[in-house]
Amino acid sequence: MQETRQNKISRLLQKELSLIFQSQTRMTHGMLVSVTRVKISPDLSICTAYLSVFPSEKAEETVKNVNANMKTIRYELGTRIRNQVRIIPELRFFLDDSLDYIEHIDELLKK
């Protein structure tokens, strides 16, 4: 069970990462990247973020680009939260395909 501090840091990281991705995706018209869930390790050193990408055809490519630019994203995150945490966590990004899964289930139920 996560503790209160972990929950606060998770919410903070989710908010800041979503703002970072929002500012980055303004340059690419017609694409939306949202941070659906953030988990943080008990020692607050590893952050696992799940990304939802619309349109889903560009999802794999977007996650690869995010992982390639992880150092830049971590630096940007560090400048935003440097006064609130002692250690800027190591970032790990994964694709959240739960919306696609729900859509697939809905299609199957309609048949």
Coordinates of C-alpha atoms in Angstrom, one line a residue:
M1 CA 0.0 0.0 0.0
Q2 CA 1.3 3.4 -1.0
E3 CA 1.9 6.0 1.7
T4 CA 0.7 9.5 1.7
R5 CA 4.1 11.0 0.6
Q6 CA 4.2 8.6 -2.4
N7 CA 0.7 9.6 -3.4
K8 CA 1.5 13.3 -3.2
I9 CA 4.7 12.9 -5.3
S10 CA 2.8 10.7 -7.8
R11 CA 0.1 13.4 -8.3
L12 CA 2.8 16.1 -8.6
L13 CA 4.8 14.2 -11.2
Q14 CA 1.6 13.3 -13.1
K15 CA 0.6 17.0 -13.2
E16 CA 4.1 18.3 -14.2
L17 CA 4.7 15.6 -16.8
S18 CA 1.3 16.3 -18.4
L19 CA 2.2 20.0 -18.6
I20 CA 5.5 19.1 -20.2
F21 CA 3.9 16.9 -22.8
Q22 CA 1.2 19.4 -23.4
S23 CA 3.8 22.1 -24.3
Q24 CA 5.7 19.6 -26.4
T25 CA 2.7 18.4 -28.4
R26 CA 1.5 21.8 -29.3
M27 CA 4.2 21.8 -32.0
T28 CA 2.8 18.6 -33.5
H29 CA -0.8 19.4 -34.6
G30 CA -3.4 16.7 -34.3
M31 CA -1.7 14.6 -31.6
L32 CA -2.6 14.3 -27.9
V33 CA -0.4 12.8 -25.2
S34 CA -1.8 12.4 -21.8
V35 CA -0.3 10.9 -18.6
T36 CA -2.9 8.5 -17.3
R37 CA -1.1 7.0 -14.3
V38 CA 2.1 7.5 -12.4
K39 CA 3.6 5.1 -9.9
I40 CA 6.6 5.9 -7.8
S41 CA 8.9 3.5 -5.9
P42 CA 8.9 3.6 -2.1
D43 CA 12.2 5.4 -2.0
L44 CA 11.0 8.0 -4.5
S45 CA 13.8 7.3 -6.9
I46 CA 12.0 5.6 -9.8
C47 CA 8.9 7.0 -11.5
T48 CA 6.9 4.8 -13.9
A49 CA 4.5 6.8 -16.1
Y50 CA 1.9 5.4 -18.4
L51 CA 1.1 7.5 -21.5
S52 CA -2.1 7.5 -23.6
V53 CA -1.6 8.7 -27.1
F54 CA -4.3 9.9 -29.6
P55 CA -4.4 8.9 -32.4
S56 CA -3.4 5.4 -31.4
E57 CA -1.6 4.7 -34.7
K58 CA 1.2 7.0 -33.6
A59 CA 1.4 5.5 -30.1
E60 CA 4.5 3.2 -30.5
E61 CA 6.5 5.9 -32.3
T62 CA 5.6 8.5 -29.7
V63 CA 6.7 6.3 -26.8
K64 CA 9.9 5.6 -28.6
N65 CA 10.5 9.3 -29.1
V66 CA 9.7 10.0 -25.4
N67 CA 12.1 7.3 -24.3
A68 CA 14.8 8.7 -26.6
N69 CA 14.4 12.2 -25.1
M70 CA 14.1 11.0 -21.5
K71 CA 17.1 13.0 -20.3
T72 CA 15.6 16.2 -21.7
I73 CA 12.2 15.5 -20.1
R74 CA 13.9 14.7 -16.7
Y75 CA 15.8 17.9 -16.9
E76 CA 12.6 19.9 -17.6
L77 CA 10.9 18.0 -14.8
G78 CA 13.8 18.8 -12.5
T79 CA 13.6 22.5 -13.2
R80 CA 9.9 22.5 -12.3
I81 CA 10.0 20.5 -9.1
R82 CA 13.4 21.1 -7.7
N83 CA 12.1 22.9 -4.6
Q84 CA 9.6 20.2 -3.8
V85 CA 11.7 17.0 -3.9
R86 CA 15.2 16.1 -2.9
I87 CA 15.9 13.6 -5.7
I88 CA 14.6 13.9 -9.2
P89 CA 13.3 10.4 -10.0
E90 CA 14.5 8.2 -12.8
L91 CA 11.7 8.2 -15.4
R92 CA 10.3 5.2 -17.2
F93 CA 7.6 5.5 -19.8
F94 CA 5.1 2.9 -20.9
L95 CA 2.2 2.9 -23.3
D96 CA -1.2 2.7 -21.6
D97 CA -3.5 0.9 -24.1
S98 CA -6.4 0.5 -21.7
L99 CA -8.6 2.8 -23.8
D100 CA -7.9 0.7 -26.9
Y101 CA -8.7 -2.4 -25.0
I102 CA -12.1 -1.0 -23.8
E103 CA -12.9 0.1 -27.3
H104 CA -12.2 -3.5 -28.5
I105 CA -14.4 -5.0 -25.8
D106 CA -17.2 -2.6 -26.8
E107 CA -16.9 -3.6 -30.4
L108 CA -17.1 -7.3 -29.5
L109 CA -20.2 -6.7 -27.3
K110 CA -22.0 -4.9 -30.1
K111 CA -21.6 -7.9 -32.4

